[in-house]
Coordinates of C-alpha atoms and ligand atoms in Angstrom, one line a residue:
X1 CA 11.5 -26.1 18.4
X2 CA 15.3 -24.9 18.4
X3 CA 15.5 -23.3 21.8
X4 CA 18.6 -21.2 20.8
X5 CA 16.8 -18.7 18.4
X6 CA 15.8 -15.3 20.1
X7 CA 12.4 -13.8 19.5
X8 CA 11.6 -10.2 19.6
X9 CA 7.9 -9.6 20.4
X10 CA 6.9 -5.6 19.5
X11 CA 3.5 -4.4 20.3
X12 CA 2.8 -0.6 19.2
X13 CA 0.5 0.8 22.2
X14 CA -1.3 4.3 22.1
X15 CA -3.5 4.2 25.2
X16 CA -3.5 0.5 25.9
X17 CA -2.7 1.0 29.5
X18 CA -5.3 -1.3 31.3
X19 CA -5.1 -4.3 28.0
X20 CA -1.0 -4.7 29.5
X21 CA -1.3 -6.5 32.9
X22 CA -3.4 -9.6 31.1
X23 CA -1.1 -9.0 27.5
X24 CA 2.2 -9.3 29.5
X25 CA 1.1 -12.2 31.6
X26 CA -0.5 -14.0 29.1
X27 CA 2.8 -13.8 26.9
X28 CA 4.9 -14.3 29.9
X29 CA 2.9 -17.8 30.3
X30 CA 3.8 -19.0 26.6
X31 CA 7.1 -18.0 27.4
X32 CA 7.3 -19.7 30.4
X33 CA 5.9 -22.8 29.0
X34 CA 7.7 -23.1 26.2
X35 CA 11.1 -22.2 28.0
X36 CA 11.2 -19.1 25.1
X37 CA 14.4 -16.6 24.6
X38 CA 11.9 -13.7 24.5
X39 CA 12.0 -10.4 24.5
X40 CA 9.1 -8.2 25.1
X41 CA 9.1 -4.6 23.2
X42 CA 6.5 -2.3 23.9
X43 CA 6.4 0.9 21.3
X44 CA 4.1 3.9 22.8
X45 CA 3.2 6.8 21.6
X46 CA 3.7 8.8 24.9
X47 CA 0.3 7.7 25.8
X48 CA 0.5 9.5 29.4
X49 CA -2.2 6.6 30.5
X50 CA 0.2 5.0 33.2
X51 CA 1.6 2.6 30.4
X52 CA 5.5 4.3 30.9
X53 CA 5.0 3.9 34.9
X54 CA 3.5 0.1 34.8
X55 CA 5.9 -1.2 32.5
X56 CA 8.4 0.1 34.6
X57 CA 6.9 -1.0 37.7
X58 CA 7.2 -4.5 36.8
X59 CA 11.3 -4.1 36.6
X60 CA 11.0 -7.4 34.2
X61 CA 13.8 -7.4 32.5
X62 CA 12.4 -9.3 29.4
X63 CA 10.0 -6.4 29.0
X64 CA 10.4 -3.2 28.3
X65 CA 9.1 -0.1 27.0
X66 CA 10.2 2.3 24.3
X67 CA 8.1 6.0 24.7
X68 CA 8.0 7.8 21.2
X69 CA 7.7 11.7 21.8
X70 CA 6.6 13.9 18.7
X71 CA 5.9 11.2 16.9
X72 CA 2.8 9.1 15.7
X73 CA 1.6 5.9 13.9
X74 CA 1.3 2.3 14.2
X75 CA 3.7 1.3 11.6
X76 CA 6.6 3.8 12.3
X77 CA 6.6 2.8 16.1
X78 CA 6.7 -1.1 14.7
X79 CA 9.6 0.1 12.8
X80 CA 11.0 1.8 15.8
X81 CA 10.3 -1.8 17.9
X82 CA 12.2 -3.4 14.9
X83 CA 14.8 -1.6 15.1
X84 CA 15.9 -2.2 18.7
X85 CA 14.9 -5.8 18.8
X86 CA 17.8 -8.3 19.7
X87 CA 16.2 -11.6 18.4
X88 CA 16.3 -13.5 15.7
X89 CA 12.9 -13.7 15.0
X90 CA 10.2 -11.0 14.8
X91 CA 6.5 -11.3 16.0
X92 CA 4.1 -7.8 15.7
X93 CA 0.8 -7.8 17.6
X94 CA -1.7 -5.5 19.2
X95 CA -2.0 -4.7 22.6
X96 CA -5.8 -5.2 22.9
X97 CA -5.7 -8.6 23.0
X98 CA -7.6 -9.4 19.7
X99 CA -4.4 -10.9 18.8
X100 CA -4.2 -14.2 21.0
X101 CA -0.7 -14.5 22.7
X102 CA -1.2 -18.6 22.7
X103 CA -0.2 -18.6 18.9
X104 CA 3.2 -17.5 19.4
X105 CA 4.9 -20.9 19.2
X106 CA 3.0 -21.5 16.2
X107 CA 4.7 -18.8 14.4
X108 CA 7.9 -19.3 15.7
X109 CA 7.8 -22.9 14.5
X110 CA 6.5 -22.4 11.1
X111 CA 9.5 -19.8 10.9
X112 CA 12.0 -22.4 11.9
X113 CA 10.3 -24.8 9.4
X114 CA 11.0 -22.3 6.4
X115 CA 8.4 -19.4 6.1
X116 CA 9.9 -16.2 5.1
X117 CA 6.7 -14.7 6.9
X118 CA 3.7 -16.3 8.9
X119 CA 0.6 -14.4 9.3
X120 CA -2.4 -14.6 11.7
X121 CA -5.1 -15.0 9.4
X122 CA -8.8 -14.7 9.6
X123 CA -9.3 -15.5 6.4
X124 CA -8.3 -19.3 6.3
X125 CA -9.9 -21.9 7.3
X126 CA -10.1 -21.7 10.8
X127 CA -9.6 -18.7 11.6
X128 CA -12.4 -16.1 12.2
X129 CA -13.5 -12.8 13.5
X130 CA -14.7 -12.3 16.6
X131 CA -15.5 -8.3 17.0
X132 CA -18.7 -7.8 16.8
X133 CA -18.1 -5.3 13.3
X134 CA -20.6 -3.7 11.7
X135 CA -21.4 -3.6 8.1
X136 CA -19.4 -0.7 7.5
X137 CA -16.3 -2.3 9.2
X138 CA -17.0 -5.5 7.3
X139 CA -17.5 -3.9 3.6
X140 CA -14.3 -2.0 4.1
X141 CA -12.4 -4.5 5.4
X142 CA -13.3 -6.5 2.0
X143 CA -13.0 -4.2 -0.4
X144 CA -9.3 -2.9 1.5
X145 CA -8.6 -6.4 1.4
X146 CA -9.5 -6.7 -2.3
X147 CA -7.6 -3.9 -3.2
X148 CA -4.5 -5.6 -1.9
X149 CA -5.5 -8.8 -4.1
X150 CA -2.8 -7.8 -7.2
X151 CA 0.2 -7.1 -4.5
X152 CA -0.4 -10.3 -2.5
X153 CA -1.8 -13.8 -3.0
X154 CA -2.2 -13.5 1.0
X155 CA -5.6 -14.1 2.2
X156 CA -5.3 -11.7 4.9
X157 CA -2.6 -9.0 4.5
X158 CA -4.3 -6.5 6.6
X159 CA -3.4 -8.6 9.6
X160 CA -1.3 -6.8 12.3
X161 CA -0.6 -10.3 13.8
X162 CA 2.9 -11.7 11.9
X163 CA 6.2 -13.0 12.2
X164 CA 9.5 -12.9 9.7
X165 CA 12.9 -13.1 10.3
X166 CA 14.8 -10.1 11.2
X167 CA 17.3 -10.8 8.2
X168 CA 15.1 -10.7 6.1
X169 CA 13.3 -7.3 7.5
X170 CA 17.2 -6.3 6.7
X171 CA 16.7 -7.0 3.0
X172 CA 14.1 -5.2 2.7
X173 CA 13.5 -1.9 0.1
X174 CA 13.3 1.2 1.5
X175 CA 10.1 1.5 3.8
X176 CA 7.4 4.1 3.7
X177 CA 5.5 3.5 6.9
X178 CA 2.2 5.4 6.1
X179 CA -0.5 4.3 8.3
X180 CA -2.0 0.9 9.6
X181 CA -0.8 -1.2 7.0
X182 CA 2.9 -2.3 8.1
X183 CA 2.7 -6.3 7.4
X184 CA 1.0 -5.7 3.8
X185 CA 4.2 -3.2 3.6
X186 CA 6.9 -5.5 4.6
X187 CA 5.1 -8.7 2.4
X188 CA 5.9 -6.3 -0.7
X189 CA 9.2 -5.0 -0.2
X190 CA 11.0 -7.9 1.7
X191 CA 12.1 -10.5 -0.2
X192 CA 9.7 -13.1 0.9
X193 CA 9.4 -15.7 -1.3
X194 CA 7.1 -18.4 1.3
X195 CA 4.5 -17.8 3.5
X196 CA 2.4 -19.7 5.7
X197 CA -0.9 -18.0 7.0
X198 CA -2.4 -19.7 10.4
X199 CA -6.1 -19.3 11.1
X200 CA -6.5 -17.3 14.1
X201 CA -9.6 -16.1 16.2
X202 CA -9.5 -12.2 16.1
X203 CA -11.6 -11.8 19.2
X204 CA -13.2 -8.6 20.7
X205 CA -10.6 -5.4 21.3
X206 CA -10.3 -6.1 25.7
X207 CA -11.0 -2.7 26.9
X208 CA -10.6 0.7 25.1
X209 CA -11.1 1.9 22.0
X210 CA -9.9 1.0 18.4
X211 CA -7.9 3.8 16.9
X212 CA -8.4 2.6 12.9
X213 CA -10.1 6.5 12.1
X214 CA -11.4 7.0 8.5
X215 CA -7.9 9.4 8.1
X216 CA -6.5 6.0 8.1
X217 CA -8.4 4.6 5.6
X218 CA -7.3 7.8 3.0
X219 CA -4.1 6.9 4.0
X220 CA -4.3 3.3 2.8
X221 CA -5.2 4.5 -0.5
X222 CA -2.3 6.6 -0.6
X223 CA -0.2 3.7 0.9
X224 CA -1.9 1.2 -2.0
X225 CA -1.1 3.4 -4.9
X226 CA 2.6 3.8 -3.5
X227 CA 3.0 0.1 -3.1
X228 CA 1.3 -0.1 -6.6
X229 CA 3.9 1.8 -8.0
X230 CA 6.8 -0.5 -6.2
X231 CA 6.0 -3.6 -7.9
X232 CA 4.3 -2.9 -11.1
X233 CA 6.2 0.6 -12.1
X234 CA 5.6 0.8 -15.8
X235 CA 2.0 -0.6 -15.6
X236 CA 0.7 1.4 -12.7
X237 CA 2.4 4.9 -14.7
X238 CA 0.6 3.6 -18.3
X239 CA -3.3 3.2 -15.9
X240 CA -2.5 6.4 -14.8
X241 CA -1.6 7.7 -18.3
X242 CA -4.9 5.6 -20.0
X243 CA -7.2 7.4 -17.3
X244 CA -6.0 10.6 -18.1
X245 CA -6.2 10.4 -21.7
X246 CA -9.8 9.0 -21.6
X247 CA -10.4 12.3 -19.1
X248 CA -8.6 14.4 -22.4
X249 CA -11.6 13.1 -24.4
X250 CA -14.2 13.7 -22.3
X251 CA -12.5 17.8 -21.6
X252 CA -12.3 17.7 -25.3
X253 CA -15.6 17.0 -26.4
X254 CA -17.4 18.9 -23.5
X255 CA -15.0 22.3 -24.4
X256 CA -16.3 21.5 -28.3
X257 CA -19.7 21.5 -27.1
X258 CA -19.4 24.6 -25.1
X259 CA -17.6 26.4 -27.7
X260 CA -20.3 25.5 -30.6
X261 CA -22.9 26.3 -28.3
X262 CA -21.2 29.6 -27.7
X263 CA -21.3 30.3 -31.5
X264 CA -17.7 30.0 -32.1
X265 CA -17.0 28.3 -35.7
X266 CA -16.6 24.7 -36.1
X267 CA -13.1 24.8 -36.8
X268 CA -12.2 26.8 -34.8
X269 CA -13.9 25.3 -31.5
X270 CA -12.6 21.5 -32.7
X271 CA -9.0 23.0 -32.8
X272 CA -9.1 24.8 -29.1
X273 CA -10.9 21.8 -27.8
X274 CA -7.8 19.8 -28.5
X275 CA -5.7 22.4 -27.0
X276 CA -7.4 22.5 -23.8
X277 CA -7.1 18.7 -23.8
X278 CA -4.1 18.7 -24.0
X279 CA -3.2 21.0 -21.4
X280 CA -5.3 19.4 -19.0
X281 CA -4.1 16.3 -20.2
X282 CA -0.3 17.6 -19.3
X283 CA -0.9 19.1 -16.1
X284 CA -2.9 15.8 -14.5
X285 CA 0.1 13.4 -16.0
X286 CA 2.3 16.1 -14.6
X287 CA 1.0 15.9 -11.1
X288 CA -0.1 12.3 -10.7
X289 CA 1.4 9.9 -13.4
X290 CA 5.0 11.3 -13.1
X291 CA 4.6 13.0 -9.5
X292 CA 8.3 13.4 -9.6
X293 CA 8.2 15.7 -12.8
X294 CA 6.6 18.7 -10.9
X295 CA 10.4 19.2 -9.8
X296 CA 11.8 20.0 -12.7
X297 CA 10.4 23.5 -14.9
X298 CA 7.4 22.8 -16.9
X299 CA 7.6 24.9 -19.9
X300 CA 10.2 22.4 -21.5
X301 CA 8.1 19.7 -20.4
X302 CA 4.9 21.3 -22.0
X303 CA 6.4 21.6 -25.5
X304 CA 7.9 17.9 -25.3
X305 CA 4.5 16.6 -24.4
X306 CA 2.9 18.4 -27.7
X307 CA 5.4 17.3 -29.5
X308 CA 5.2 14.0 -28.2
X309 CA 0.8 14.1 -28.7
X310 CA 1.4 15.7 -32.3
X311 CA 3.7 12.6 -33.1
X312 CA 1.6 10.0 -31.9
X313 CA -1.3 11.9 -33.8
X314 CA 0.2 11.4 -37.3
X315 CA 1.6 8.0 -36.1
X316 CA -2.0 7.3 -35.5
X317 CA -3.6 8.6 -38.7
X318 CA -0.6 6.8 -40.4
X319 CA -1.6 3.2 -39.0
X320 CA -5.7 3.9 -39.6
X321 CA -4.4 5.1 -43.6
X322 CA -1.9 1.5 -43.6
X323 CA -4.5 -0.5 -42.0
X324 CA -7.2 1.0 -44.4
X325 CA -4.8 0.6 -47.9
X326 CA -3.8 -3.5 -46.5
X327 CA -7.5 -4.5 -45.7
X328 CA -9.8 -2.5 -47.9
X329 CA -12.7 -4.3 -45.4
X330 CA -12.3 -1.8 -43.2
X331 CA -13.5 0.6 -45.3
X332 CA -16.9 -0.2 -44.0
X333 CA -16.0 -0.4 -40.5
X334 CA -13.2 2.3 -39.9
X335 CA -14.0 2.3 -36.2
X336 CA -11.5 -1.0 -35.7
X337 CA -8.4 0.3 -37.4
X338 CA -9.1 3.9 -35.5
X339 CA -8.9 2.2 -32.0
X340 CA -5.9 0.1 -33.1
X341 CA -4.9 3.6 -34.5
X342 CA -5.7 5.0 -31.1
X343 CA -4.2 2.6 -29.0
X344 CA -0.7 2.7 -30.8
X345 CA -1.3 6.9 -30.7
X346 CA -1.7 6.3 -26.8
X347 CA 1.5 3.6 -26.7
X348 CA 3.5 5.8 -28.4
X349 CA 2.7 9.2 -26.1
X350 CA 3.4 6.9 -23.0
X351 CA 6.6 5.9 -23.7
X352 CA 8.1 9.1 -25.2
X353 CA 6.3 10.8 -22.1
X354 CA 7.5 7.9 -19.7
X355 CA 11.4 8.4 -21.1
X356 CA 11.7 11.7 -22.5
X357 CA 9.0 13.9 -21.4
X358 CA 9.0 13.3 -18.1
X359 CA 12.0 11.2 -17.2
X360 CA 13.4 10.5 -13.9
X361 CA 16.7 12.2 -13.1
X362 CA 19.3 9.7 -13.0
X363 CA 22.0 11.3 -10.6
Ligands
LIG1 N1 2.6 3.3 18.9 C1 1.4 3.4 18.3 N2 1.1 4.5 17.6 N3 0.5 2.4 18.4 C2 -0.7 2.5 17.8 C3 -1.1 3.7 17.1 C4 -0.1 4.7 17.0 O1 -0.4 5.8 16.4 N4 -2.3 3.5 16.6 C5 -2.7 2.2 17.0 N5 -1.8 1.7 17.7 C6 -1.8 0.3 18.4 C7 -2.9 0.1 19.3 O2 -2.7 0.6 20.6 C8 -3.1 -1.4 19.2 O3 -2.2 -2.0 20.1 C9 -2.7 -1.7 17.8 O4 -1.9 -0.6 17.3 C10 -3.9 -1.9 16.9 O5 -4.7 -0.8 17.0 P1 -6.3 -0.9 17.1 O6 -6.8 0.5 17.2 O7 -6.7 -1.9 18.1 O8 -6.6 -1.4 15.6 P2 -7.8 -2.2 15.0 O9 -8.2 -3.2 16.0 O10 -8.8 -1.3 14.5 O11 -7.1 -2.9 13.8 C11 -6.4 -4.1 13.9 O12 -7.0 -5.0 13.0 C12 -6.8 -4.6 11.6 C13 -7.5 -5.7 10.8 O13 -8.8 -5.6 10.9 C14 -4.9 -4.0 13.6 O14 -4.3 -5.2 13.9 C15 -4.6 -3.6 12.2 O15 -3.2 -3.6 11.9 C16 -5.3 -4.6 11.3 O16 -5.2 -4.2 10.0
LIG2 MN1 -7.9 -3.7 17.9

């Protein structure tokens, strides 16, 4: 191991008063060991536990303690850690001692070997979980984990237990530290190319309680569909833009049912129907396809996105009517060239309501 490189270790703490004594000695043994150039940066939430008076207490210069007032949240006071960090290297863990201190060198020395970004993995061979987790925790730690699947190849990217470089946090895209999920955050938007996962053994939290509450689970939906939208920008705004016109169908034909029900003539009902459709159709692409649209006045947008449906309407019926005239077969099943028909219709709306409709404001 090249002695020479620096290494910033930031733990984020909210009440984790009575796990520090064992975390800082056990850490203070690898870095005794190993003759480390380590720093020790501890990231509180003004617990008011004793954490502020310990740490200071010890009057170890390696160690210290950073007290966030006002402010909340695991991956914001990482951030905070990472931004006064003096070494080379950076290592995240908990304070609860889930996270075994022991590996340290390992991460340090598959960093020095080349990995953009090691992560403390339960999910490779070798590594496992410990905590004795319920079905509950163990469903929704798969399915988070699956969620995750089309931003990472990483077998565990909810882990809170990794190392990168701190240039490469510094070529990062801008961060959006919403919630638990920091290292899934910083695997997306820093330019990390390799990375080595090494099994760990996640054991029992020490003492205290965990503070992963079910607002933090809403918040790594929110954090998902963000990160979503980072790497696959046009894809994730045409799902949005399918799932809201497949909603448009179903508005339609319940509002045609209601209507005929309510006695109101055929034609009449079949034309409002595709109003309200449409309507609803432009205020849910509005609000969640193009969130960035609700800035700017909507009664422009509104008559650009009719104009847009009524173009990719006849654009539609043109391609069933071509389809129809070139292969005469499909005479007897018109159902195939109306989904091609539909499909182009719904190609056509997305990208005039992608770059026209509802286009981001170049400044
Ligand atoms: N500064 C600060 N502010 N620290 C916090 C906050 C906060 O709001 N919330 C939690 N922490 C600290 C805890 O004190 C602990 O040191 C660490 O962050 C992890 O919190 P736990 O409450 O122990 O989380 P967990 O055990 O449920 O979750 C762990 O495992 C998950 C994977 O199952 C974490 O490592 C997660 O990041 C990881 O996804
Ligand atoms: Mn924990």
């Amino acid at each position: 191991m090249h002695k020479e490189e620096s290494i910033s270790v930031i733990v984020p703490t909210y009440n984790e008063c009575e796990n520090l004594p064992e975390l800082i000695q056990r850490i203070q043994k690898v870095k005794d060991e190993q003759n480390l150039n380590l720093e020790l940066i501890i990231v509180d939430d003004d617990s008011k536990d004793g954490s502020e008076e310990y740490i200071e207490s010890l009057g170890t210069p390696w160690c210290r303690i950073i007290v966030r007032r006002g402010e909340r949240g695991l991956s914001s006071a990482v951030l905070k850690g990472f931004s006064d960090a003096k070494g080379d290297i950076l290592i995240v863990m908990d304070a609860d001692l889930s996270h075994p201190p022991e590996k340290i060198p390992e991460f340090i020395e598959q960093i020095q070997a080349g990995a953009d970004m090691v992560i403390g993995s339960r999910y490779v061979a070798g590594g496992k979980t410990d905590e004795e987790w319920g079905v509950f925790r163990w469903l929704n730690s798969q399915i988070a984990t699956l969620l995750a699947r089309p931003l990472t190849s990483v077998k565990d990217p909810m882990s809170g237990f990794f190392a990168l470089r701190k240039e490469v946090f510094e070529k990062s895209a801008p961060l959006n530290p919403t919630g638990y999920k920091i290292g899934l955050e910083l695997l997306v938007k820093c330019p990390v190319k390799k990375v080595v996962e090494i099994p760990i053994y996640f054991s029992q939290r020490a003492k205290g309680k965990s503070k992963l509450s079910l607002k933090e689970q809403v918040k790594y939906l929110v954090h998902l569909r963000r990160l979503y939208f980072f790497k696959y920008e046009n894809l994730t705004y045409l799902f949005h833009f399918s799932i809201i016109g497949f909603s448009g169908t179903l508005v339609n034909l319940v509002v045609l049912t209601i209507f005929v029900f309510l006695g109101i003539p055929v034609r009449l009902s079949v034309a409002m129907a595709i109003i309200i459709a449409m309507i609803s159709n432009f205020i849910l692409n509005r609000r969640f396809t193009f969130p960035h649209a609700v800035a700017t006045p909507w009664f422009p947008q509104l008559v650009g996105f009719v104009s847009a449906c009524s173009l990719g309407a006849v654009i539609n019926y043109i391609i069933v009517i071509l389809l129809l005239y070139v292969f005469p077969i499909f005479e007897k099943i018109p159902q195939i060239p109306a989904l091609v028909g539909i499909l182009a219709g719904l190609m056509f709306n997305f990208i005039l309501s992608k770059n026209f409709v509802f286009r981001k404001k170049q400044y």
